[in-house]
């Protein structure tokens, strides 16, 4: 990790001391035992087109940009049988916003690996 020097212990069982540069961790303070971060000062981040995370909205869960609607709620409503038009009306979303939630969900599924554990 860049900006995080680590001293490696010479023998097993000896503690490792990690020193963080103050500029490497914005909105954080630290003492010898812990790092405390004010996540509510972090800026929202776009993680996919029209999908953002913001620590002050639903504890950082992915939401549709410009709303407080979690992607999981929009997708879950569609999976539960609501039509696209019903979801749009219920959560005051545009067609593009619902499609962005679907595209993000598809991306997550595509990145998920399922490994069979055996048996038969």
mmCIF file of N, CA and C in Angstrom:
data_model
loop_
_atom_site.group_PDB
_atom_site.id
_atom_site.type_symbol
_atom_site.label_atom_id
_atom_site.label_comp_id
_atom_site.label_asym_id
_atom_site.label_seq_id
_atom_site.Cartn_x
_atom_site.Cartn_y
_atom_site.Cartn_z
ATOM 1 N N UNK A 1 0.852 -1.177 0.000
ATOM 2 C CA UNK A 1 0.000 0.000 0.000
ATOM 3 C C UNK A 1 0.894 1.235 0.000
ATOM 4 N N UNK A 2 0.678 2.133 -0.912
ATOM 5 C CA UNK A 2 1.521 3.300 -1.054
ATOM 6 C C UNK A 2 1.360 4.242 0.128
ATOM 7 N N UNK A 3 2.463 4.768 0.624
ATOM 8 C CA UNK A 3 2.428 5.737 1.714
ATOM 9 C C UNK A 3 2.264 5.099 3.079
ATOM 10 N N UNK A 4 2.340 3.776 3.178
ATOM 11 C CA UNK A 4 2.193 3.101 4.462
ATOM 12 C C UNK A 4 3.436 2.256 4.710
ATOM 13 N N UNK A 5 4.462 2.852 5.355
ATOM 14 C CA UNK A 5 5.655 2.070 5.629
ATOM 15 C C UNK A 5 5.384 1.016 6.707
ATOM 16 N N UNK A 6 5.945 -0.165 6.546
ATOM 17 C CA UNK A 6 5.754 -1.244 7.502
ATOM 18 C C UNK A 6 7.119 -1.773 7.911
ATOM 19 N N UNK A 7 7.330 -1.923 9.225
ATOM 20 C CA UNK A 7 8.571 -2.551 9.666
ATOM 21 C C UNK A 7 8.276 -4.018 9.940
ATOM 22 N N UNK A 8 9.027 -4.895 9.327
ATOM 23 C CA UNK A 8 8.802 -6.335 9.431
ATOM 24 C C UNK A 8 9.546 -6.862 10.656
ATOM 25 N N UNK A 9 8.880 -7.674 11.490
ATOM 26 C CA UNK A 9 9.550 -8.186 12.685
ATOM 27 C C UNK A 9 10.657 -9.172 12.321
ATOM 28 N N UNK A 10 11.748 -9.146 13.057
ATOM 29 C CA UNK A 10 12.853 -10.047 12.761
ATOM 30 C C UNK A 10 12.543 -11.495 13.109
ATOM 31 N N UNK A 11 11.662 -11.736 14.060
ATOM 32 C CA UNK A 11 11.342 -13.108 14.454
ATOM 33 C C UNK A 11 9.832 -13.288 14.550
ATOM 34 N N UNK A 12 9.344 -14.494 14.336
ATOM 35 C CA UNK A 12 7.904 -14.735 14.456
ATOM 36 C C UNK A 12 7.412 -14.420 15.868
ATOM 37 N N UNK A 13 6.206 -13.917 15.941
ATOM 38 C CA UNK A 13 5.606 -13.611 17.235
ATOM 39 C C UNK A 13 5.868 -12.200 17.724
ATOM 40 N N UNK A 14 6.719 -11.454 17.023
ATOM 41 C CA UNK A 14 7.015 -10.086 17.414
ATOM 42 C C UNK A 14 6.035 -9.166 16.689
ATOM 43 N N UNK A 15 5.517 -8.184 17.390
ATOM 44 C CA UNK A 15 4.505 -7.291 16.825
ATOM 45 C C UNK A 15 5.050 -6.494 15.653
ATOM 46 N N UNK A 16 4.153 -6.199 14.713
ATOM 47 C CA UNK A 16 4.494 -5.369 13.567
ATOM 48 C C UNK A 16 3.940 -3.980 13.828
ATOM 49 N N UNK A 17 4.737 -2.961 13.619
ATOM 50 C CA UNK A 17 4.285 -1.594 13.808
ATOM 51 C C UNK A 17 4.067 -0.970 12.433
ATOM 52 N N UNK A 18 2.861 -0.481 12.185
ATOM 53 C CA UNK A 18 2.522 0.161 10.927
ATOM 54 C C UNK A 18 2.325 1.644 11.212
ATOM 55 N N UNK A 19 3.086 2.472 10.524
ATOM 56 C CA UNK A 19 2.912 3.907 10.715
ATOM 57 C C UNK A 19 2.233 4.495 9.489
ATOM 58 N N UNK A 20 1.171 5.236 9.698
ATOM 59 C CA UNK A 20 0.428 5.849 8.609
ATOM 60 C C UNK A 20 0.785 7.321 8.512
ATOM 61 N N UNK A 21 1.005 7.779 7.299
ATOM 62 C CA UNK A 21 1.223 9.200 7.104
ATOM 63 C C UNK A 21 -0.116 9.896 7.205
ATOM 64 N N UNK A 22 -0.152 11.033 7.857
ATOM 65 C CA UNK A 22 -1.409 11.737 8.064
ATOM 66 C C UNK A 22 -2.089 12.085 6.738
ATOM 67 N N UNK A 23 -1.335 12.415 5.724
ATOM 68 C CA UNK A 23 -1.931 12.782 4.450
ATOM 69 C C UNK A 23 -2.493 11.579 3.701
ATOM 70 N N UNK A 24 -2.054 10.376 4.052
ATOM 71 C CA UNK A 24 -2.521 9.186 3.360
ATOM 72 C C UNK A 24 -3.942 8.792 3.770
ATOM 73 N N UNK A 25 -4.407 9.265 4.930
ATOM 74 C CA UNK A 25 -5.728 8.887 5.426
ATOM 75 C C UNK A 25 -6.502 10.162 5.766
ATOM 76 N N UNK A 26 -7.231 10.733 4.792
ATOM 77 C CA UNK A 26 -7.957 11.970 5.061
ATOM 78 C C UNK A 26 -9.096 11.750 6.050
ATOM 79 N N UNK A 27 -9.418 12.773 6.820
ATOM 80 C CA UNK A 27 -10.501 12.771 7.806
ATOM 81 C C UNK A 27 -10.292 11.732 8.901
ATOM 82 N N UNK A 28 -9.042 11.386 9.167
ATOM 83 C CA UNK A 28 -8.762 10.399 10.197
ATOM 84 C C UNK A 28 -7.769 10.948 11.208
ATOM 85 N N UNK A 29 -7.926 10.519 12.434
ATOM 86 C CA UNK A 29 -6.948 10.796 13.475
ATOM 87 C C UNK A 29 -6.527 9.453 14.039
ATOM 88 N N UNK A 30 -5.401 9.432 14.691
ATOM 89 C CA UNK A 30 -4.954 8.158 15.215
ATOM 90 C C UNK A 30 -4.183 8.341 16.497
ATOM 91 N N UNK A 31 -4.174 7.292 17.293
ATOM 92 C CA UNK A 31 -3.313 7.226 18.459
ATOM 93 C C UNK A 31 -2.527 5.928 18.342
ATOM 94 N N UNK A 32 -1.893 5.497 19.410
ATOM 95 C CA UNK A 32 -1.054 4.296 19.315
ATOM 96 C C UNK A 32 -1.856 3.015 19.133
ATOM 97 N N UNK A 33 -3.155 3.042 19.458
ATOM 98 C CA UNK A 33 -3.935 1.807 19.417
ATOM 99 C C UNK A 33 -4.943 1.731 18.279
ATOM 100 N N UNK A 34 -5.389 2.873 17.744
ATOM 101 C CA UNK A 34 -6.478 2.806 16.769
ATOM 102 C C UNK A 34 -6.464 4.004 15.828
ATOM 103 N N UNK A 35 -7.175 3.843 14.740
ATOM 104 C CA UNK A 35 -7.392 4.919 13.778
ATOM 105 C C UNK A 35 -8.876 5.246 13.807
ATOM 106 N N UNK A 36 -9.210 6.530 13.939
ATOM 107 C CA UNK A 36 -10.594 6.965 13.981
ATOM 108 C C UNK A 36 -10.866 7.824 12.755
ATOM 109 N N UNK A 37 -11.855 7.434 11.949
ATOM 110 C CA UNK A 37 -12.166 8.163 10.726
ATOM 111 C C UNK A 37 -13.584 8.700 10.776
ATOM 112 N N UNK A 38 -13.748 9.922 10.315
ATOM 113 C CA UNK A 38 -15.070 10.523 10.203
ATOM 114 C C UNK A 38 -15.558 10.267 8.790
ATOM 115 N N UNK A 39 -16.221 9.131 8.588
ATOM 116 C CA UNK A 39 -16.648 8.731 7.257
ATOM 117 C C UNK A 39 -17.722 9.649 6.694
ATOM 118 N N UNK A 40 -18.394 10.402 7.554
ATOM 119 C CA UNK A 40 -19.426 11.305 7.060
ATOM 120 C C UNK A 40 -18.828 12.515 6.340
ATOM 121 N N UNK A 41 -17.524 12.710 6.458
ATOM 122 C CA UNK A 41 -16.864 13.800 5.737
ATOM 123 C C UNK A 41 -16.334 13.354 4.383
ATOM 124 N N UNK A 42 -16.378 12.064 4.121
ATOM 125 C CA UNK A 42 -15.902 11.574 2.841
ATOM 126 C C UNK A 42 -16.913 11.924 1.760
ATOM 127 N N UNK A 43 -16.444 12.174 0.569
ATOM 128 C CA UNK A 43 -17.332 12.587 -0.507
ATOM 129 C C UNK A 43 -17.989 11.377 -1.153
ATOM 130 N N UNK A 44 -19.177 11.575 -1.725
ATOM 131 C CA UNK A 44 -19.834 10.476 -2.438
ATOM 132 C C UNK A 44 -18.961 10.011 -3.604
ATOM 133 N N UNK A 45 -19.063 8.745 -3.925
ATOM 134 C CA UNK A 45 -18.241 8.192 -4.993
ATOM 135 C C UNK A 45 -19.132 7.450 -5.984
ATOM 136 N N UNK A 46 -18.974 7.770 -7.260
ATOM 137 C CA UNK A 46 -19.699 7.044 -8.300
ATOM 138 C C UNK A 46 -18.986 5.723 -8.541
ATOM 139 N N UNK A 47 -19.697 4.610 -8.342
ATOM 140 C CA UNK A 47 -19.085 3.296 -8.506
ATOM 141 C C UNK A 47 -19.506 2.623 -9.799
ATOM 142 N N UNK A 48 -20.509 3.180 -10.448
ATOM 143 C CA UNK A 48 -20.986 2.716 -11.755
ATOM 144 C C UNK A 48 -21.818 3.873 -12.308
ATOM 145 N N UNK A 49 -22.106 3.875 -13.600
ATOM 146 C CA UNK A 49 -22.916 4.963 -14.142
ATOM 147 C C UNK A 49 -24.251 5.103 -13.388
ATOM 148 N N UNK A 50 -24.499 6.280 -12.842
ATOM 149 C CA UNK A 50 -25.714 6.607 -12.080
ATOM 150 C C UNK A 50 -25.865 5.853 -10.768
ATOM 151 N N UNK A 51 -24.802 5.241 -10.270
ATOM 152 C CA UNK A 51 -24.828 4.535 -8.989
ATOM 153 C C UNK A 51 -23.714 5.113 -8.120
ATOM 154 N N UNK A 52 -24.068 5.531 -6.893
ATOM 155 C CA UNK A 52 -23.088 6.137 -5.998
ATOM 156 C C UNK A 52 -23.122 5.477 -4.625
ATOM 157 N N UNK A 53 -22.041 5.657 -3.895
ATOM 158 C CA UNK A 53 -22.020 5.318 -2.480
ATOM 159 C C UNK A 53 -21.715 6.588 -1.730
ATOM 160 N N UNK A 54 -22.368 6.765 -0.624
ATOM 161 C CA UNK A 54 -22.189 7.945 0.225
ATOM 162 C C UNK A 54 -22.409 7.469 1.656
ATOM 163 N N UNK A 55 -21.413 7.620 2.485
ATOM 164 C CA UNK A 55 -21.499 7.122 3.859
ATOM 165 C C UNK A 55 -22.679 7.710 4.624
ATOM 166 N N UNK A 56 -23.157 8.875 4.215
ATOM 167 C CA UNK A 56 -24.270 9.494 4.934
ATOM 168 C C UNK A 56 -25.638 9.027 4.429
ATOM 169 N N UNK A 57 -25.674 8.179 3.403
ATOM 170 C CA UNK A 57 -26.935 7.651 2.873
ATOM 171 C C UNK A 57 -26.909 6.133 2.992
ATOM 172 N N UNK A 58 -27.798 5.580 3.772
ATOM 173 C CA UNK A 58 -27.922 4.129 3.948
ATOM 174 C C UNK A 58 -26.588 3.464 4.271
ATOM 175 N N UNK A 59 -25.809 4.094 5.127
ATOM 176 C CA UNK A 59 -24.538 3.539 5.606
ATOM 177 C C UNK A 59 -23.586 3.170 4.476
ATOM 178 N N UNK A 60 -23.655 3.901 3.373
ATOM 179 C CA UNK A 60 -22.733 3.666 2.266
ATOM 180 C C UNK A 60 -23.165 2.609 1.279
ATOM 181 N N UNK A 61 -24.385 2.094 1.413
ATOM 182 C CA UNK A 61 -24.883 1.112 0.435
ATOM 183 C C UNK A 61 -25.038 1.791 -0.919
ATOM 184 N N UNK A 62 -24.847 1.068 -2.014
ATOM 185 C CA UNK A 62 -25.022 1.674 -3.342
ATOM 186 C C UNK A 62 -26.456 2.179 -3.526
ATOM 187 N N UNK A 63 -26.563 3.440 -3.945
ATOM 188 C CA UNK A 63 -27.864 4.054 -4.202
ATOM 189 C C UNK A 63 -27.879 4.620 -5.613
ATOM 190 N N UNK A 64 -29.075 4.868 -6.117
ATOM 191 C CA UNK A 64 -29.223 5.477 -7.426
ATOM 192 C C UNK A 64 -28.877 6.957 -7.288
ATOM 193 N N UNK A 65 -27.988 7.449 -8.146
ATOM 194 C CA UNK A 65 -27.501 8.824 -8.068
ATOM 195 C C UNK A 65 -28.659 9.816 -8.047
ATOM 196 N N UNK A 66 -28.540 10.823 -7.174
ATOM 197 C CA UNK A 66 -29.552 11.852 -7.071
ATOM 198 C C UNK A 66 -30.753 11.454 -6.234
ATOM 199 N N UNK A 67 -30.702 10.261 -5.634
ATOM 200 C CA UNK A 67 -31.796 9.780 -4.800
ATOM 201 C C UNK A 67 -31.233 9.171 -3.528
ATOM 202 N N UNK A 68 -32.106 8.710 -2.675
ATOM 203 C CA UNK A 68 -31.712 7.927 -1.504
ATOM 204 C C UNK A 68 -32.198 6.485 -1.665
ATOM 205 N N UNK A 69 -32.496 6.082 -2.892
ATOM 206 C CA UNK A 69 -33.046 4.758 -3.161
ATOM 207 C C UNK A 69 -31.903 3.758 -3.354
ATOM 208 N N UNK A 70 -31.796 2.778 -2.446
ATOM 209 C CA UNK A 70 -30.761 1.765 -2.612
ATOM 210 C C UNK A 70 -31.010 0.919 -3.858
ATOM 211 N N UNK A 71 -29.944 0.533 -4.507
ATOM 212 C CA UNK A 71 -30.044 -0.339 -5.679
ATOM 213 C C UNK A 71 -30.796 -1.608 -5.297
ATOM 214 N N UNK A 72 -30.526 -2.134 -4.124
ATOM 215 C CA UNK A 72 -31.173 -3.382 -3.694
ATOM 216 C C UNK A 72 -32.690 -3.245 -3.611
ATOM 217 N N UNK A 73 -33.194 -2.083 -3.249
ATOM 218 C CA UNK A 73 -34.644 -1.870 -3.171
ATOM 219 C C UNK A 73 -35.256 -1.852 -4.573
ATOM 220 N N UNK A 74 -34.623 -1.140 -5.483
ATOM 221 C CA UNK A 74 -35.151 -1.076 -6.847
ATOM 222 C C UNK A 74 -35.136 -2.454 -7.498
ATOM 223 N N UNK A 75 -34.032 -3.170 -7.369
ATOM 224 C CA UNK A 75 -33.906 -4.498 -7.976
ATOM 225 C C UNK A 75 -34.840 -5.488 -7.278
ATOM 226 N N UNK A 76 -34.897 -5.407 -5.968
ATOM 227 C CA UNK A 76 -35.773 -6.298 -5.211
ATOM 228 C C UNK A 76 -37.239 -6.088 -5.554
ATOM 229 N N UNK A 77 -37.624 -4.849 -5.805
ATOM 230 C CA UNK A 77 -39.005 -4.562 -6.192
ATOM 231 C C UNK A 77 -39.333 -5.184 -7.540
ATOM 232 N N UNK A 78 -38.401 -5.086 -8.476
ATOM 233 C CA UNK A 78 -38.601 -5.729 -9.785
ATOM 234 C C UNK A 78 -38.668 -7.248 -9.634
ATOM 235 N N UNK A 79 -37.770 -7.792 -8.838
ATOM 236 C CA UNK A 79 -37.751 -9.249 -8.626
ATOM 237 C C UNK A 79 -39.017 -9.721 -7.918
ATOM 238 N N UNK A 80 -39.594 -8.845 -7.108
ATOM 239 C CA UNK A 80 -40.805 -9.187 -6.376
ATOM 240 C C UNK A 80 -42.079 -9.083 -7.199
ATOM 241 N N UNK A 81 -41.950 -8.662 -8.451
ATOM 242 C CA UNK A 81 -43.114 -8.652 -9.325
ATOM 243 C C UNK A 81 -43.618 -7.277 -9.735
ATOM 244 N N UNK A 82 -43.033 -6.216 -9.203
ATOM 245 C CA UNK A 82 -43.456 -4.885 -9.633
ATOM 246 C C UNK A 82 -42.987 -4.654 -11.066
ATOM 247 N N UNK A 83 -43.766 -3.938 -11.836
ATOM 248 C CA UNK A 83 -43.365 -3.597 -13.199
ATOM 249 C C UNK A 83 -42.380 -2.430 -13.156
ATOM 250 N N UNK A 84 -41.705 -2.220 -14.262
ATOM 251 C CA UNK A 84 -40.784 -1.090 -14.376
ATOM 252 C C UNK A 84 -41.515 0.211 -14.069
ATOM 253 N N UNK A 85 -42.706 0.376 -14.604
ATOM 254 C CA UNK A 85 -43.486 1.593 -14.400
ATOM 255 C C UNK A 85 -43.884 1.757 -12.934
ATOM 256 N N UNK A 86 -44.225 0.658 -12.266
ATOM 257 C CA UNK A 86 -44.584 0.723 -10.845
ATOM 258 C C UNK A 86 -43.387 1.132 -9.992
ATOM 259 N N UNK A 87 -42.216 0.591 -10.289
ATOM 260 C CA UNK A 87 -40.997 0.950 -9.553
ATOM 261 C C UNK A 87 -40.681 2.427 -9.777
ATOM 262 N N UNK A 88 -40.807 2.871 -11.030
ATOM 263 C CA UNK A 88 -40.544 4.278 -11.342
ATOM 264 C C UNK A 88 -41.488 5.186 -10.556
ATOM 265 N N UNK A 89 -42.756 4.840 -10.500
ATOM 266 C CA UNK A 89 -43.736 5.666 -9.791
ATOM 267 C C UNK A 89 -43.542 5.605 -8.280
ATOM 268 N N UNK A 90 -43.310 4.415 -7.756
ATOM 269 C CA UNK A 90 -43.171 4.230 -6.304
ATOM 270 C C UNK A 90 -41.984 4.994 -5.726
ATOM 271 N N UNK A 91 -40.853 4.978 -6.440
ATOM 272 C CA UNK A 91 -39.614 5.580 -5.921
ATOM 273 C C UNK A 91 -39.218 6.860 -6.645
ATOM 274 N N UNK A 92 -40.098 7.366 -7.504
ATOM 275 C CA UNK A 92 -39.856 8.603 -8.262
ATOM 276 C C UNK A 92 -38.534 8.525 -9.030
ATOM 277 N N UNK A 93 -38.404 7.465 -9.822
ATOM 278 C CA UNK A 93 -37.198 7.233 -10.619
ATOM 279 C C UNK A 93 -37.525 7.352 -12.097
ATOM 280 N N UNK A 94 -36.482 7.620 -12.870
ATOM 281 C CA UNK A 94 -36.637 7.609 -14.325
ATOM 282 C C UNK A 94 -36.311 6.209 -14.835
ATOM 283 N N UNK A 95 -36.674 5.962 -16.064
ATOM 284 C CA UNK A 95 -36.359 4.681 -16.683
ATOM 285 C C UNK A 95 -34.853 4.465 -16.700
ATOM 286 N N UNK A 96 -34.093 5.523 -16.982
ATOM 287 C CA UNK A 96 -32.628 5.428 -17.034
ATOM 288 C C UNK A 96 -32.054 5.056 -15.667
ATOM 289 N N UNK A 97 -32.645 5.576 -14.601
ATOM 290 C CA UNK A 97 -32.145 5.256 -13.262
ATOM 291 C C UNK A 97 -32.389 3.788 -12.914
ATOM 292 N N UNK A 98 -33.570 3.273 -13.245
ATOM 293 C CA UNK A 98 -33.861 1.861 -12.981
ATOM 294 C C UNK A 98 -32.955 0.979 -13.840
ATOM 295 N N UNK A 99 -32.747 1.366 -15.081
ATOM 296 C CA UNK A 99 -31.852 0.600 -15.953
ATOM 297 C C UNK A 99 -30.420 0.619 -15.429
ATOM 298 N N UNK A 100 -29.999 1.730 -14.822
ATOM 299 C CA UNK A 100 -28.660 1.807 -14.233
ATOM 300 C C UNK A 100 -28.540 0.829 -13.061
ATOM 301 N N UNK A 101 -29.594 0.721 -12.267
ATOM 302 C CA UNK A 101 -29.591 -0.237 -11.156
ATOM 303 C C UNK A 101 -29.502 -1.669 -11.679
ATOM 304 N N UNK A 102 -30.246 -1.959 -12.735
ATOM 305 C CA UNK A 102 -30.183 -3.292 -13.345
ATOM 306 C C UNK A 102 -28.798 -3.578 -13.914
ATOM 307 N N UNK A 103 -28.208 -2.601 -14.573
ATOM 308 C CA UNK A 103 -26.872 -2.777 -15.148
ATOM 309 C C UNK A 103 -25.841 -3.019 -14.049
ATOM 310 N N UNK A 104 -25.970 -2.296 -12.930
ATOM 311 C CA UNK A 104 -25.041 -2.483 -11.811
ATOM 312 C C UNK A 104 -25.213 -3.886 -11.215
ATOM 313 N N UNK A 105 -26.446 -4.327 -11.062
ATOM 314 C CA UNK A 105 -26.698 -5.671 -10.534
ATOM 315 C C UNK A 105 -26.119 -6.729 -11.471
ATOM 316 N N UNK A 106 -26.276 -6.535 -12.771
ATOM 317 C CA UNK A 106 -25.717 -7.471 -13.746
ATOM 318 C C UNK A 106 -24.194 -7.513 -13.652
ATOM 319 N N UNK A 107 -23.587 -6.354 -13.453
ATOM 320 C CA UNK A 107 -22.133 -6.287 -13.300
ATOM 321 C C UNK A 107 -21.685 -7.079 -12.073
ATOM 322 N N UNK A 108 -22.397 -6.926 -10.967
ATOM 323 C CA UNK A 108 -22.040 -7.663 -9.749
ATOM 324 C C UNK A 108 -22.176 -9.168 -9.950
ATOM 325 N N UNK A 109 -23.240 -9.589 -10.612
ATOM 326 C CA UNK A 109 -23.435 -11.015 -10.868
ATOM 327 C C UNK A 109 -22.321 -11.541 -11.768
ATOM 328 N N UNK A 110 -21.954 -10.773 -12.767
ATOM 329 C CA UNK A 110 -20.897 -11.194 -13.685
ATOM 330 C C UNK A 110 -19.548 -11.335 -12.988
ATOM 331 N N UNK A 111 -19.343 -10.574 -11.915
ATOM 332 C CA UNK A 111 -18.070 -10.607 -11.188
ATOM 333 C C UNK A 111 -18.068 -11.619 -10.050
ATOM 334 N N UNK A 112 -19.167 -12.293 -9.845
ATOM 335 C CA UNK A 112 -19.284 -13.251 -8.744
ATOM 336 C C UNK A 112 -18.958 -14.657 -9.241
ATOM 337 N N UNK A 113 -18.075 -15.307 -8.535
ATOM 338 C CA UNK A 113 -17.699 -16.672 -8.894
ATOM 339 C C UNK A 113 -18.437 -17.637 -7.965
ATOM 340 N N UNK A 114 -19.083 -18.614 -8.550
ATOM 341 C CA UNK A 114 -19.744 -19.681 -7.778
ATOM 342 C C UNK A 114 -18.888 -20.924 -7.875
ATOM 343 N N UNK A 115 -18.517 -21.465 -6.734
ATOM 344 C CA UNK A 115 -17.648 -22.634 -6.712
ATOM 345 C C UNK A 115 -18.416 -23.791 -6.073
ATOM 346 N N UNK A 116 -18.669 -24.859 -6.833
ATOM 347 C CA UNK A 116 -19.364 -26.007 -6.233
ATOM 348 C C UNK A 116 -18.490 -26.662 -5.185
ATOM 349 N N UNK A 117 -19.125 -27.085 -4.097
ATOM 350 C CA UNK A 117 -18.380 -27.686 -2.999
ATOM 351 C C UNK A 117 -18.321 -29.205 -3.070
ATOM 352 N N UNK A 118 -18.867 -29.745 -4.110
ATOM 353 C CA UNK A 118 -18.817 -31.197 -4.252
ATOM 354 C C UNK A 118 -20.151 -31.827 -3.888
ATOM 355 N N UNK A 119 -20.154 -33.079 -3.766
ATOM 356 C CA UNK A 119 -21.405 -33.790 -3.452
ATOM 357 C C UNK A 119 -22.140 -34.077 -4.750
ATOM 358 N N UNK A 120 -23.313 -34.402 -4.640
ATOM 359 C CA UNK A 120 -23.920 -34.652 -5.904
ATOM 360 C C UNK A 120 -25.312 -34.980 -5.870
#
